[in-house]
CSV table of C-alpha atoms in Angstrom, one decimal:
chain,number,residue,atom,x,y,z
A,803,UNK,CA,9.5,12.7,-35.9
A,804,UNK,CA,13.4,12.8,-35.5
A,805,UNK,CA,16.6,13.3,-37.9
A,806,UNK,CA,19.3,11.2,-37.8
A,807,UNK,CA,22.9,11.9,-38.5
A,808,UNK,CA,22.4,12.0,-42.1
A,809,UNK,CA,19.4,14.1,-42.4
A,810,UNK,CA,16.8,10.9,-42.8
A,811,UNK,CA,13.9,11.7,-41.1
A,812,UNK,CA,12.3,9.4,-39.5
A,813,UNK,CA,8.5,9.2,-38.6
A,814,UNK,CA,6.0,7.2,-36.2
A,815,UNK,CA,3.0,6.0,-38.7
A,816,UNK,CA,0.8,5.3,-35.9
A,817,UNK,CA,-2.0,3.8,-37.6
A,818,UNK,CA,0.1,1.2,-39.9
A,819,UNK,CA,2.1,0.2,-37.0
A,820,UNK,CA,5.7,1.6,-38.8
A,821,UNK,CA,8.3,3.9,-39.0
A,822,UNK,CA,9.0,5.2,-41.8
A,823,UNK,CA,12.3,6.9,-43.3
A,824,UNK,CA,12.6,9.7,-45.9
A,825,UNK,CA,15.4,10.9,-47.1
A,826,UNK,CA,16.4,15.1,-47.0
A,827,UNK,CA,14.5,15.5,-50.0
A,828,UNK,CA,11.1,14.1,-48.6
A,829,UNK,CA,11.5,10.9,-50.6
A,830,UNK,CA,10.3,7.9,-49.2
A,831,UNK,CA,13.4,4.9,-48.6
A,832,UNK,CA,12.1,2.4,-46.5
A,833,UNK,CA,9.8,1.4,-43.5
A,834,UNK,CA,10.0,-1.1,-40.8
A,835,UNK,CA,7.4,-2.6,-37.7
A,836,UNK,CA,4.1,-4.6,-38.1
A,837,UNK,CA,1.4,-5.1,-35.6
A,838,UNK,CA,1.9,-7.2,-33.0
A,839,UNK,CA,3.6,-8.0,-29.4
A,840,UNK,CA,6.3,-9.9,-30.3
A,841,UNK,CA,9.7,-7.4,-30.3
A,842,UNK,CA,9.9,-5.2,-33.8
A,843,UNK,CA,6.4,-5.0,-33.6
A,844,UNK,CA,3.9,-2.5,-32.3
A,845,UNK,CA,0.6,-2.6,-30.6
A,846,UNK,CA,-1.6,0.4,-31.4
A,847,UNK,CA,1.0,1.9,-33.1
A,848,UNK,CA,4.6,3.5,-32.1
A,849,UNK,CA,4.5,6.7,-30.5
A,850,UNK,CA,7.7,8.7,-29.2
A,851,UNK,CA,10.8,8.4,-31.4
A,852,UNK,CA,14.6,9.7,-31.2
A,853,UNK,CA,17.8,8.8,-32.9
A,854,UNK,CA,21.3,8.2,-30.8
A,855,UNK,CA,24.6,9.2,-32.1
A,856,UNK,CA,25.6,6.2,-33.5
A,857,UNK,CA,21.9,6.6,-35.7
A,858,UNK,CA,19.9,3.7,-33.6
A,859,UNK,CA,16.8,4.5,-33.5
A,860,UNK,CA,14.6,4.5,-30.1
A,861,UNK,CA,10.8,4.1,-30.5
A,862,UNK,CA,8.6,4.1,-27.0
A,863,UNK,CA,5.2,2.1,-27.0
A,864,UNK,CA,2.4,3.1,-25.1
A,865,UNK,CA,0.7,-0.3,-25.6
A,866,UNK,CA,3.2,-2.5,-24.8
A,867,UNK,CA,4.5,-0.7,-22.3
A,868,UNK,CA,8.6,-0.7,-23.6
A,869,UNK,CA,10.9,1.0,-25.8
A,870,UNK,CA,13.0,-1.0,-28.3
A,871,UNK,CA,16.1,-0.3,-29.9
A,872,UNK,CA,16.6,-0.3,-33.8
A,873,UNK,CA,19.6,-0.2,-35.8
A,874,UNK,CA,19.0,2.0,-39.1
A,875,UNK,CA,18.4,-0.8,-41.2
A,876,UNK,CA,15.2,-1.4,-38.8
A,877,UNK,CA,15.8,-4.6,-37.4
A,878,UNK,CA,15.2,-4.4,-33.7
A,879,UNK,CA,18.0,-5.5,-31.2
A,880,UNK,CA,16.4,-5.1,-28.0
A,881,UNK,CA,13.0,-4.1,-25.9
A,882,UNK,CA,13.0,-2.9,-22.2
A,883,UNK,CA,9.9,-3.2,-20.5
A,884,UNK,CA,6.5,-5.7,-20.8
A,885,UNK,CA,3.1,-5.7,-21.5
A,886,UNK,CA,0.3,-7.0,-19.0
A,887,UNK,CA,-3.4,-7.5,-19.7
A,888,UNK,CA,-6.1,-5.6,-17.4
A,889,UNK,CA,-6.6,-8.4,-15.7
A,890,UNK,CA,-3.4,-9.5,-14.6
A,891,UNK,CA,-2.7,-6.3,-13.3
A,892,UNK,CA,-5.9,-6.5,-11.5
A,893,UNK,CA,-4.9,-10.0,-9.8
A,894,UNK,CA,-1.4,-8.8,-8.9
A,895,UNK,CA,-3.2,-5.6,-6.7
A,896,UNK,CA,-5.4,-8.5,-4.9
A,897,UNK,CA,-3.0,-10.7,-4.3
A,898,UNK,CA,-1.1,-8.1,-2.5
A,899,UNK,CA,-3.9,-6.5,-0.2
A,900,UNK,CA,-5.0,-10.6,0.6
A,901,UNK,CA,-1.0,-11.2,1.9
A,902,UNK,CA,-0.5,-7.8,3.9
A,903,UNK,CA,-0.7,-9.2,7.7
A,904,UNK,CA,-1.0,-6.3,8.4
A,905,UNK,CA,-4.4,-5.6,6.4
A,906,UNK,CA,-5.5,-9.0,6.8
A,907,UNK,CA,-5.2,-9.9,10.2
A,908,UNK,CA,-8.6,-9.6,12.4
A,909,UNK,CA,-10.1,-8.6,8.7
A,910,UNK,CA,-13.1,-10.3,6.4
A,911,UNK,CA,-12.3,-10.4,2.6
A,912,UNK,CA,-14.9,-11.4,0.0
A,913,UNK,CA,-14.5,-11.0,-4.0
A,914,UNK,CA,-16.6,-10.2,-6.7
A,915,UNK,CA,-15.8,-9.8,-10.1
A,916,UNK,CA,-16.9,-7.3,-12.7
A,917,UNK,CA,-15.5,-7.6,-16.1
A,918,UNK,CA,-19.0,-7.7,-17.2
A,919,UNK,CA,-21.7,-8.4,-15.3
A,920,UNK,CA,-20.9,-8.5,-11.5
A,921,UNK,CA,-20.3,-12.0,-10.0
A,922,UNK,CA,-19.8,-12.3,-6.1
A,923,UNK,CA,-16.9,-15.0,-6.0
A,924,UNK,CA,-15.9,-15.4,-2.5
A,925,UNK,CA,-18.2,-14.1,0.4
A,926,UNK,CA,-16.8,-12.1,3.0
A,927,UNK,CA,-15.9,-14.2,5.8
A,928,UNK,CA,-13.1,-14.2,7.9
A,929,UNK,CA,-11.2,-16.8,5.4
A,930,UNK,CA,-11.8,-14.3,2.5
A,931,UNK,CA,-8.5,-13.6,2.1
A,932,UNK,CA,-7.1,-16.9,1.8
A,933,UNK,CA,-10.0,-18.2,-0.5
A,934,UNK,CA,-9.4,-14.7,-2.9
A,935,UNK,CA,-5.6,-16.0,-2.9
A,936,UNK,CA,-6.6,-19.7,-4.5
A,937,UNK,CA,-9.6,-18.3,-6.2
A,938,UNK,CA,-8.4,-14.8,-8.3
A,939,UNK,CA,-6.0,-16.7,-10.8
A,940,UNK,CA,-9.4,-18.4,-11.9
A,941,UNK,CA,-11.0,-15.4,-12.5
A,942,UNK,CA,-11.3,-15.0,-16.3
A,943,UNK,CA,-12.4,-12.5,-18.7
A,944,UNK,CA,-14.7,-13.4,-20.8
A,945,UNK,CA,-16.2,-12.3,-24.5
A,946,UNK,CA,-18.7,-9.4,-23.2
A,947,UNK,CA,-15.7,-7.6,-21.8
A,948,UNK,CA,-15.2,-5.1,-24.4
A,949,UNK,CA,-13.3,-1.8,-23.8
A,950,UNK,CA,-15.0,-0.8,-20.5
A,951,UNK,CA,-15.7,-2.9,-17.3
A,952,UNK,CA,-19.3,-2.4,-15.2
A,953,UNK,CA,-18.2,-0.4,-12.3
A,954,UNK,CA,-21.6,1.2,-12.3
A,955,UNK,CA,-23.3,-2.0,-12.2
A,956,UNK,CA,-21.1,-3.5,-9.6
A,957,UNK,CA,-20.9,-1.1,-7.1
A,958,UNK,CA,-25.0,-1.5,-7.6
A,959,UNK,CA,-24.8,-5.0,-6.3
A,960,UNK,CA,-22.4,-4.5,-3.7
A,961,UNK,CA,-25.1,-1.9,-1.7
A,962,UNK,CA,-27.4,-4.6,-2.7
A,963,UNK,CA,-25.4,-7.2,-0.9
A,964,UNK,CA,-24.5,-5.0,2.0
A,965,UNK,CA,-27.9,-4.5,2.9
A,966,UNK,CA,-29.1,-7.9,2.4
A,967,UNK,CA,-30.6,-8.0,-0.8
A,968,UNK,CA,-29.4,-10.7,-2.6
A,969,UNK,CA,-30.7,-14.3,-1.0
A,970,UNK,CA,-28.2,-16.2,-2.5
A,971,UNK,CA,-25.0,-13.9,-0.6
A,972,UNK,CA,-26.8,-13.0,2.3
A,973,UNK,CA,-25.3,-9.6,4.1
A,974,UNK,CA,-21.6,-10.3,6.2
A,975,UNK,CA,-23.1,-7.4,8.6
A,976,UNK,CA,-24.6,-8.4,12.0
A,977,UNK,CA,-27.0,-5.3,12.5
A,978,UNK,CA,-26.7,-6.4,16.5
A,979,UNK,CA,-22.6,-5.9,16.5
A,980,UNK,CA,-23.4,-2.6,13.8
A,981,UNK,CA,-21.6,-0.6,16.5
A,982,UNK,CA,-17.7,-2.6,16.2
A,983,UNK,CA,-18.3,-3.3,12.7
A,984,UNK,CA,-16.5,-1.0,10.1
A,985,UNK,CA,-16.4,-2.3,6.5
A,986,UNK,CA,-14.9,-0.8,3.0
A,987,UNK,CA,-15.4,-1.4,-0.4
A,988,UNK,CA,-12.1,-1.6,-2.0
A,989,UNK,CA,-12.7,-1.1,-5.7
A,990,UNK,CA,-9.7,-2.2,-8.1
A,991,UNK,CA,-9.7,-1.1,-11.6
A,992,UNK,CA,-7.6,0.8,-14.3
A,993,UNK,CA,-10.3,3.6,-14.4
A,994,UNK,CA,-12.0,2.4,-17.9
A,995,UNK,CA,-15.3,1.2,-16.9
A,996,UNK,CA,-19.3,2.2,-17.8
A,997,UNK,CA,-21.7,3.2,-15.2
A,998,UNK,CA,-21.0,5.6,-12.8
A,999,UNK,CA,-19.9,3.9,-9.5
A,1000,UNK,CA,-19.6,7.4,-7.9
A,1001,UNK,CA,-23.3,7.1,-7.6
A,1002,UNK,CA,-22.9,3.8,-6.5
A,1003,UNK,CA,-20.5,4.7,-3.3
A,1004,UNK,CA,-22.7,7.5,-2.6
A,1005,UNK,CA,-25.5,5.5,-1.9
A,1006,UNK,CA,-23.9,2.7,-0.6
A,1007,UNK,CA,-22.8,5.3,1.9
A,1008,UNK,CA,-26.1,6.7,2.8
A,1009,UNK,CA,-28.0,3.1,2.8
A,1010,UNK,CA,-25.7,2.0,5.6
A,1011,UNK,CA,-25.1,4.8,7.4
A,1012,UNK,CA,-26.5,2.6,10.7
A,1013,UNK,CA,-23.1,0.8,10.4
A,1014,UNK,CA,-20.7,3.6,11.9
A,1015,UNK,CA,-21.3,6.0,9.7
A,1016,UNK,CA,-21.4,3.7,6.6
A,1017,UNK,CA,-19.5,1.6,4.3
A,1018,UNK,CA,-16.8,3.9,2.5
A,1019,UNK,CA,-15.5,2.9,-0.6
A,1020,UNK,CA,-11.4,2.7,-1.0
A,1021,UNK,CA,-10.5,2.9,-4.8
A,1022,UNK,CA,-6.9,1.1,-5.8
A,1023,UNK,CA,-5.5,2.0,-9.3
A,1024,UNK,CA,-3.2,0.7,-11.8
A,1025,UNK,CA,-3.3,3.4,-14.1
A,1026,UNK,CA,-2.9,7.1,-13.5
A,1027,UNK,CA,-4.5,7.9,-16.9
A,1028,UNK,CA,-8.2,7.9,-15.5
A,1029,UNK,CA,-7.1,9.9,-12.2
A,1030,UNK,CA,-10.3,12.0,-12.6
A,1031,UNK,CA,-12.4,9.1,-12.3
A,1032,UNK,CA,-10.8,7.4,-9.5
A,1033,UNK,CA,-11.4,10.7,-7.3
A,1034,UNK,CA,-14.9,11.3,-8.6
A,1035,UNK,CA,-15.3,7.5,-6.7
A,1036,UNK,CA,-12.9,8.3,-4.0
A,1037,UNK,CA,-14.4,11.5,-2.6
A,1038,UNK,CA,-18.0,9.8,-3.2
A,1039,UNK,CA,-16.7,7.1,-1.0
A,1040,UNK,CA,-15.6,8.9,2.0
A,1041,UNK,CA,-11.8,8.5,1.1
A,1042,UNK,CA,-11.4,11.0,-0.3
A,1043,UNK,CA,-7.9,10.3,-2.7
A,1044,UNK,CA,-7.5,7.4,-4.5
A,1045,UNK,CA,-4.7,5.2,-4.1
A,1046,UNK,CA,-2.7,3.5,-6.6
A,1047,UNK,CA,-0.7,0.4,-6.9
A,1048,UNK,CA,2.8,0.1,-8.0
């Protein structure tokens, strides 16, 4: 809620994607916004609101990720900030870790994806990296998504993969080499996912623990919202903290 110069108030209707304006008197005068992503509109609703001196009207949108500027008729005259989808914040992590020389070099990448149900993309090999660059902008979401991705599920296939369970994706670790061989799970997510990879990272942990100690599990995230989860995986996986992408 906020007051402008002449007393209107004006207040965030979160679940009818508006603002509305009454005047002192508690009378309704107008209403502006609709749902949507274009600017003027609001996904999920507008949330914080002020008012300027000069009565333009500043509303900040957690789904969209921007505030936007209204005069007090309502009509929008400008947006700061953009909205990105799960998974192209996901790609835009990879395709940083696969292009760091200094993280690649003398490294094996492999991919798997887990929107839904885990899918090993690329297998680790010591052109991972460049295959995970050509490959991740292929990677699609598709109708099972829903709200939450299968963490749980996919940190369950990557212990089976790690010690060789799946025929078709045979296990990257030579059990004769165990001893110069260190490898990481790097888990990239925004935090909203079903299962409970914490489990998953423990256990991977203890089923290799012939391979130096075991494979820890590094978890990269693109939203600070779900920091509890992230550390529940982190400290599971050895690393202790979680680290998070800008």
């Amino acid at each position: 809620i906020t007051i402008d110069s002449n007393d209107n108030i004006y207040v965030s209707d979160y679940g009818n994607y508006r603002i509305q304006k009454f005047n002192t008197s508690g009378v309704y005068q107008s209403s502006f916004g609709s749902f949507g992503t274009d600017e003027g509109k609001f996904r999920y609703g507008p949330q914080g609101i002020t008012v300027d001196s000069s009565d333009n009207i500043f509303v900040a949108e957690q789904y969209n990720h921007r505030v936007c500027k209204f005069d007090s008729n309502g009509d929008v005259s400008e947006c700061h900030g953009s909205w990105t989808s799960r998974i192209q914040s996901a790609r835009k992590v990879i395709k940083k870790i696969v292009t760091d020389s200094d993280l690649t070099n003398g490294a094996h990448f492999g991919l798997m994806a887990w929107a839904s149900d885990p899918e090993m993309k690329v297998a680790v090999s010591g052109k991972g990296a460049q295959e995970i660059f050509k490959e991740i902008d292929n990677v699609k979401i598709d109708g099972k998504l829903g709200w939450q991705t299968k963490a749980g599920k996919a940190m369950r296939m990557a212990r089976r993969y790690y010690t060789n369970q799946i025929v078709k994706w045979p296990t990257p670790i030579d059990k004769r080499a165990s001893d110069c061989q260190k490898s990481f799970v790097i888990l990239i997510s925004d935090g909203i996912w079903s299962g409970s990879p914490e489990n998953g990272a423990k256990r991977l942990r203890q089923e290799t623990a012939w391979s130096r100690g075991g494979i820890d599990t590094y978890v990269v995230g693109f939203g600070v919202g779900a920091n509890n989860e992230y550390l529940k995986v982190a400290r599971e996986g050895n690393t202790k903290t979680p680290l998070y992408a800008d």
